[in-house]
Amino acid sequence: MVASKICAAGYYVPEHTVSNDQLSEYVETSDEWIYSRTGIRYRHMSGGENTSQLAAKAAKRILEAAGADPLSVELIIVATISGDYATPSTACLVQAEIGAKNAVAFDLGAACSGFVFALSVADKYIRSGLFQNALVIGAEVMTKTLDFQDRSTCVLFGDGAGGVFLRRGNTGGVLAEDLGSDGMSAQSLLVRHSPVNNLCTQQSCKQPFLCMDGKAIFQFAVRETPKSISRLMDKTTLTYDEIRWIIPHQANSRIIDGIARKLHLPADKFYCNMYDYGNTSSASIPIALGQLWEQGALTEGVRVIIAGFGAGLTWGSLLLEF
Ligand code: ACO
């Protein structure tokens, strides 16, 4: 069987951390409010590094872990909604920074599902035989999209990057997938690009910042993610006991509790790190993979489900085997 073997994972986050208590010095909020509603206590914030710089630092760590020469990289996909520029793509900037001059590089935007979508795309390129390997990264400087006077959004997000390196092989990789989109609910979460974008009717959308109907996103995530994971499992003969972790997008611990309850699975089956990182959008799942890789937990044969949900609306689940 031709497969996209996952050879390494890695991540990078900016050094500077901001606690809930520190945030409450700038905006009317409290550690108690944020932590009890989201499970978030800290987030990393870029002090000037842009998205491509976080992505390139993660990329260097991933390639080193994979023992891969940058000149051998054939494909780079960066999932992001906070790229340095509209064009050039963040992936092209990463290509230049790491010296991967033989690669094809492009960005993919599917918000917090972006890494899941990007990994699915890279898997198809590799399995088709077009490319022998791929570097897939999720990277965001979400804090540059935030209005720090809007307490309902600015307390939720953080910055970071993570990713994986895939090589064409015979085992493991993406065993099953389920992807979906609902553009009819697009106005639930917007990051404005230009003044002609009139999709959103919320007052806060008059500003060039991320704006979100938090309750609608919450309900969507708890409704659609368990369905997506169930459909994914229906495509395999595996049981949940044969899956080591489910790694959902790290938006909110209450969303993850809701997903666990609907799937009748114990909470400790779900990997959670939003306590330290907040919601890093497309970077959240690969940061988790990078952490598990560094801990030596993603050994040959280990299976995990990654499950993204976010703006678009978009959602997607992949069953991965290392
Ligand atoms: N501190 C203190 N009070 C606050 C804060 C804050 N930071 N933010 C809002 N409040 C207030 C509100 O003003 C409101 O006050 P009111 O009742 O007097 O009007 C009250 O707290 C309750 O607000 P709710 O919106 O009802 O709070 P809720 O329990 O729904 O939690 C939250 C809000 C955390 C945003 C939740 O809805 C959520 O997590 N939604 C999902 C968001 C998400 O996951 N988004 C990311 C998707 S990822 C992507 O694609 C980029």
Coordinates of C-alpha atoms and ligand atoms in Angstrom, one line a residue:
M1 CA 0.0 0.0 0.0
V2 CA 1.3 3.5 -0.9
A3 CA 1.2 5.8 2.2
S4 CA 2.3 9.2 3.4
K5 CA 4.5 8.1 6.3
I6 CA 4.7 10.7 9.1
C7 CA 8.5 10.9 9.8
A8 CA 8.6 13.7 12.3
A9 CA 6.6 16.5 14.0
G10 CA 7.8 19.7 15.6
Y11 CA 6.7 23.1 16.8
Y12 CA 7.8 26.6 17.8
V13 CA 6.1 29.2 19.9
P14 CA 7.3 32.8 20.7
E15 CA 9.0 33.0 24.1
H16 CA 6.8 35.7 25.5
T17 CA 3.9 34.4 27.5
V18 CA 0.9 36.4 28.8
S19 CA -1.2 35.2 31.7
N20 CA -4.9 35.8 32.2
D21 CA -4.0 38.1 35.1
Q22 CA -1.7 40.1 32.9
L23 CA -4.4 40.5 30.3
S24 CA -6.9 41.7 32.9
E25 CA -4.6 44.7 33.4
Y26 CA -5.5 45.9 29.8
V27 CA -9.1 44.7 29.3
E28 CA -12.0 44.2 31.7
T29 CA -11.8 40.5 32.4
S30 CA -10.4 38.0 35.0
D31 CA -8.5 34.8 35.3
E32 CA -11.6 33.2 36.8
W33 CA -13.8 34.2 33.8
I34 CA -11.4 33.1 31.2
Y35 CA -10.2 29.9 32.8
S36 CA -13.7 28.7 33.9
R37 CA -15.1 29.3 30.4
T38 CA -12.2 28.2 28.2
G39 CA -9.6 26.2 30.1
I40 CA -7.0 28.8 29.0
R41 CA -4.6 30.4 31.5
Y42 CA -1.6 31.5 29.3
R43 CA -0.9 32.3 25.6
H44 CA 2.3 32.9 23.8
M45 CA 2.4 36.2 22.0
S46 CA 4.8 37.3 19.2
G47 CA 6.9 40.3 20.1
G48 CA 7.4 41.2 16.4
E49 CA 8.0 37.8 14.7
N50 CA 5.6 37.3 11.8
T51 CA 3.8 34.1 10.8
S52 CA 6.5 33.0 8.3
Q53 CA 9.2 33.4 11.0
L54 CA 7.3 31.2 13.4
A55 CA 6.6 28.7 10.6
A56 CA 10.3 28.6 9.5
K57 CA 11.5 28.0 13.0
A58 CA 9.1 25.1 13.4
A59 CA 10.1 23.8 9.9
K60 CA 13.8 23.7 10.8
R61 CA 13.0 21.7 13.9
I62 CA 10.8 19.3 11.9
L63 CA 13.4 18.7 9.2
E64 CA 16.1 18.2 11.8
A65 CA 13.9 15.6 13.6
A66 CA 13.2 13.9 10.3
G67 CA 16.9 14.0 9.2
A68 CA 15.8 15.7 6.0
D69 CA 18.0 18.1 3.9
P70 CA 16.0 21.2 3.1
L71 CA 17.1 20.8 -0.6
S72 CA 15.3 17.4 -0.7
V73 CA 11.9 18.9 0.3
E74 CA 9.5 18.7 -2.7
L75 CA 6.3 20.3 -1.3
I76 CA 5.6 22.9 1.4
I77 CA 2.0 23.7 2.5
V78 CA 1.4 26.3 5.2
A79 CA -2.1 26.4 6.7
T80 CA -2.7 29.9 8.0
I81 CA -5.3 32.7 8.2
S82 CA -2.7 35.3 9.4
G83 CA 0.0 35.2 6.7
D84 CA 2.6 37.9 6.5
Y85 CA 1.1 39.1 3.2
A86 CA -1.9 38.4 1.0
T87 CA 0.9 37.5 -1.5
P88 CA 3.6 36.2 -1.5
S89 CA 2.4 33.1 0.4
T90 CA 3.8 32.4 3.8
A91 CA 4.9 29.0 2.4
C92 CA 7.1 30.8 -0.2
L93 CA 8.7 32.9 2.6
V94 CA 9.3 29.7 4.6
Q95 CA 10.8 28.1 1.5
A96 CA 13.3 30.9 1.2
E97 CA 14.1 31.0 5.0
I98 CA 14.9 27.3 5.2
G99 CA 16.6 27.1 1.8
A100 CA 14.2 24.5 0.4
K101 CA 14.8 25.8 -3.1
N102 CA 13.5 22.7 -4.9
A103 CA 10.1 22.7 -3.3
V104 CA 6.7 23.8 -4.6
A105 CA 5.2 26.0 -1.9
F106 CA 1.7 27.4 -1.3
D107 CA -0.7 28.4 1.5
L108 CA -4.1 26.9 2.4
G109 CA -6.7 28.7 4.4
A110 CA -9.3 26.8 6.3
A111 CA -9.0 28.6 9.7
C112 CA -8.8 26.2 12.6
S113 CA -9.3 23.2 10.3
G114 CA -6.5 24.4 8.1
F115 CA -3.8 21.9 9.2
V116 CA -6.2 19.0 8.8
F117 CA -7.1 20.1 5.3
A118 CA -3.4 20.7 4.4
L119 CA -2.4 17.3 5.6
S120 CA -5.2 15.8 3.6
V121 CA -4.0 17.6 0.5
A122 CA -0.3 16.7 1.0
D123 CA -1.3 13.1 1.5
K124 CA -3.0 13.0 -1.9
Y125 CA -0.1 14.6 -3.7
I126 CA 2.3 12.0 -2.2
R127 CA 0.1 9.0 -2.8
S128 CA -0.5 10.1 -6.4
G129 CA 3.3 10.0 -6.9
L130 CA 3.6 13.7 -7.9
F131 CA 5.8 14.4 -4.8
Q132 CA 7.9 12.1 -2.7
N133 CA 7.7 14.2 0.5
A134 CA 6.0 17.2 2.0
L135 CA 6.4 19.6 4.8
V136 CA 3.0 20.6 6.2
I137 CA 2.8 23.4 8.7
G138 CA 0.1 25.3 10.6
A139 CA 1.2 28.8 11.7
E140 CA -0.5 31.8 13.1
V141 CA 0.2 35.2 14.6
M142 CA -3.5 35.4 15.7
T143 CA -2.7 38.3 18.1
K144 CA -2.2 40.7 15.2
T145 CA -5.8 40.0 14.1
L146 CA -7.3 40.9 17.6
D147 CA -9.0 44.0 19.0
F148 CA -7.6 44.2 22.5
Q149 CA -10.6 46.2 23.5
D150 CA -12.9 43.3 22.6
R151 CA -12.8 41.1 25.7
S152 CA -15.0 38.5 24.1
T153 CA -12.3 37.5 21.6
C154 CA -8.9 38.9 22.7
V155 CA -8.6 36.6 25.6
L156 CA -9.0 33.4 23.5
F157 CA -6.1 33.4 21.0
G158 CA -2.3 32.9 20.9
D159 CA 0.6 32.6 18.5
G160 CA 2.6 29.6 17.3
A161 CA 3.5 27.1 14.6
G162 CA 3.8 23.4 14.2
G163 CA 3.9 20.8 11.6
V164 CA 5.0 17.4 10.2
F165 CA 7.2 15.9 7.5
L166 CA 5.7 13.2 5.3
R167 CA 7.6 10.8 3.0
R168 CA 6.1 8.4 0.5
G169 CA 6.2 4.9 2.2
N170 CA 4.3 1.7 2.6
T171 CA 2.7 2.0 6.0
G172 CA 0.9 4.4 8.3
G173 CA 0.0 8.0 7.3
V174 CA -3.6 9.0 6.7
L175 CA -5.8 5.9 7.2
A176 CA -9.2 7.6 6.9
E177 CA -10.7 11.1 6.7
D178 CA -13.8 13.1 6.9
L179 CA -13.9 16.8 5.8
G180 CA -16.7 19.3 5.6
S181 CA -17.7 22.9 5.1
D182 CA -20.7 25.1 5.7
G183 CA -20.3 28.4 3.9
M184 CA -23.9 29.3 4.7
S185 CA -22.7 30.1 8.3
A186 CA -19.7 32.1 7.1
Q187 CA -20.6 35.2 9.1
S188 CA -20.1 33.4 12.5
L189 CA -16.4 34.1 12.4
L190 CA -14.6 36.6 10.2
V191 CA -11.2 38.1 10.0
R192 CA -11.6 41.2 7.8
H193 CA -9.2 41.8 4.9
S194 CA -10.7 44.8 3.2
P195 CA -13.4 47.4 3.7
V196 CA -15.7 45.9 1.0
N197 CA -16.3 42.7 3.0
N198 CA -19.9 43.1 4.1
L199 CA -20.7 39.6 5.1
C200 CA -21.0 40.3 8.8
T201 CA -23.8 42.2 10.4
Q202 CA -22.2 42.4 13.8
Q203 CA -21.3 45.9 15.0
S204 CA -17.7 44.8 15.9
C205 CA -17.2 43.8 12.3
K206 CA -16.9 47.4 11.3
Q207 CA -13.4 47.2 12.7
P208 CA -10.6 45.4 10.8
F209 CA -10.3 42.7 13.5
L210 CA -11.4 39.1 14.1
C211 CA -15.0 39.1 15.1
M212 CA -16.9 36.0 16.2
D213 CA -20.3 34.8 17.3
G214 CA -18.8 32.8 20.2
K215 CA -22.0 30.9 21.1
A216 CA -22.7 29.9 17.5
I217 CA -19.2 28.6 17.0
F218 CA -19.3 26.8 20.3
Q219 CA -22.6 25.0 19.4
F220 CA -21.3 24.2 15.9
A221 CA -18.1 22.7 17.2
V222 CA -19.9 20.5 19.8
R223 CA -22.5 19.4 17.2
E224 CA -20.3 18.7 14.1
T225 CA -17.0 17.4 15.5
P226 CA -18.4 14.3 17.1
K227 CA -20.4 13.5 13.9
S228 CA -17.2 13.9 11.9
I229 CA -15.2 11.6 14.2
S230 CA -18.0 9.0 14.1
R231 CA -18.1 9.1 10.3
L232 CA -14.3 8.7 10.3
M233 CA -14.5 5.7 12.5
D234 CA -17.2 4.2 10.4
K235 CA -14.7 4.2 7.5
T236 CA -12.3 1.9 9.4
T237 CA -12.5 -1.5 11.2
L238 CA -10.7 0.0 14.2
T239 CA -12.2 0.6 17.6
Y240 CA -11.6 3.6 19.8
D241 CA -9.4 1.4 22.0
E242 CA -7.0 1.1 19.1
I243 CA -6.6 4.9 18.9
R244 CA -4.2 6.4 21.5
W245 CA -5.4 10.0 21.4
I246 CA -8.0 12.2 19.9
I247 CA -6.3 15.6 19.3
P248 CA -9.1 18.2 18.7
H249 CA -8.5 21.8 17.8
Q250 CA -7.6 23.6 21.0
A251 CA -10.3 26.3 21.2
N252 CA -12.0 25.6 24.5
S253 CA -11.9 22.8 27.1
R254 CA -15.7 22.9 27.4
I255 CA -16.0 22.2 23.7
I256 CA -13.7 19.2 24.1
D257 CA -15.7 18.0 27.1
G258 CA -18.9 18.3 25.0
I259 CA -17.3 16.2 22.2
A260 CA -16.1 13.6 24.7
R261 CA -19.6 13.3 26.2
K262 CA -21.3 12.9 22.8
L263 CA -18.9 10.2 21.8
H264 CA -19.2 8.5 25.2
L265 CA -15.4 8.6 25.5
P266 CA -13.3 9.4 28.7
A267 CA -11.9 12.9 28.8
D268 CA -8.4 11.6 29.1
K269 CA -8.6 10.2 25.5
F270 CA -8.5 13.8 24.4
Y271 CA -5.2 15.7 24.2
C272 CA -5.5 19.2 25.7
N273 CA -2.9 22.0 25.8
M274 CA -5.0 25.2 25.6
Y275 CA -4.1 25.9 29.2
D276 CA -0.6 27.1 28.1
Y277 CA -1.2 28.2 24.5
G278 CA -4.8 29.4 24.0
N279 CA -6.4 29.0 20.6
T280 CA -3.6 29.1 18.0
S281 CA -6.1 28.4 15.1
S282 CA -4.4 26.2 12.4
A283 CA -1.3 25.8 14.6
S284 CA -3.1 24.2 17.6
I285 CA -3.2 20.6 16.3
P286 CA 0.4 20.5 15.0
I287 CA 1.7 22.1 18.2
A288 CA 0.1 19.2 20.0
L289 CA 1.6 16.7 17.6
G290 CA 5.0 18.4 18.0
Q291 CA 4.8 18.1 21.8
L292 CA 3.9 14.4 21.7
W293 CA 6.7 13.8 19.2
E294 CA 9.2 15.5 21.5
Q295 CA 8.0 13.3 24.4
G296 CA 8.7 10.2 22.3
A297 CA 5.0 9.3 22.4
L298 CA 4.4 9.0 18.7
T299 CA 6.3 5.8 18.1
E300 CA 5.8 3.4 15.1
G301 CA 2.3 2.1 14.9
V302 CA 0.7 4.7 17.3
R303 CA -2.7 5.9 16.0
V304 CA -4.2 9.3 16.7
I305 CA -7.3 11.2 15.4
I306 CA -6.9 14.9 14.7
A307 CA -10.1 16.9 14.5
G308 CA -10.3 20.5 13.4
F309 CA -13.3 22.9 13.4
G310 CA -13.4 26.6 12.7
A311 CA -14.3 29.5 10.5
G312 CA -15.7 29.0 7.1
L313 CA -17.3 27.1 8.7
T314 CA -15.1 24.1 8.2
W315 CA -14.4 20.9 10.0
G316 CA -12.3 17.8 9.4
S317 CA -11.0 14.6 11.0
L318 CA -8.1 12.4 10.0
L319 CA -7.1 9.1 11.4
L320 CA -3.3 9.0 11.4
E321 CA -0.8 6.1 12.0
F322 CA 2.8 6.9 12.8
Ligands
ACO1 N1 -14.2 38.6 30.6 C1 -15.3 38.9 31.4 N2 -16.5 38.8 30.9 C2 -16.7 38.6 29.6 C3 -15.6 38.3 28.7 C4 -14.3 38.3 29.3 N3 -13.2 38.1 28.6 N4 -16.0 38.1 27.5 C5 -17.4 38.2 27.5 N5 -17.8 38.5 28.8 C6 -19.1 38.7 29.3 C7 -20.1 39.0 28.2 O1 -20.1 40.4 28.0 C8 -21.4 38.5 28.8 O2 -21.8 39.5 29.7 P1 -23.4 39.9 29.8 O3 -24.1 38.6 30.1 O4 -23.5 40.9 30.8 O5 -23.7 40.3 28.4 C9 -20.9 37.3 29.7 O6 -19.5 37.4 29.8 C10 -21.3 36.0 29.0 O7 -20.7 36.0 27.7 P2 -21.0 34.7 26.8 O8 -20.7 35.1 25.4 O9 -22.4 34.2 27.1 O10 -20.0 33.7 27.4 P3 -19.9 32.2 27.0 O11 -20.1 31.3 28.2 O12 -20.7 31.8 25.8 O13 -18.3 32.0 26.6 C11 -16.8 32.0 24.8 C12 -17.8 32.8 25.6 C13 -15.7 31.6 25.7 C14 -16.3 32.9 23.6 C15 -17.5 30.7 24.2 O14 -18.7 31.1 23.6 C16 -16.6 30.0 23.2 O15 -15.6 29.4 23.6 N6 -17.1 29.9 22.0 C17 -16.3 29.2 21.0 C18 -15.2 30.1 20.4 C19 -14.3 29.4 19.6 O16 -14.0 28.2 19.8 N7 -13.8 30.1 18.6 C20 -12.7 29.6 17.8 C21 -13.1 28.9 16.6 S1 -11.6 28.9 15.9 C22 -11.3 29.7 14.4 O17 -11.8 29.2 13.4 C23 -10.4 30.9 14.4

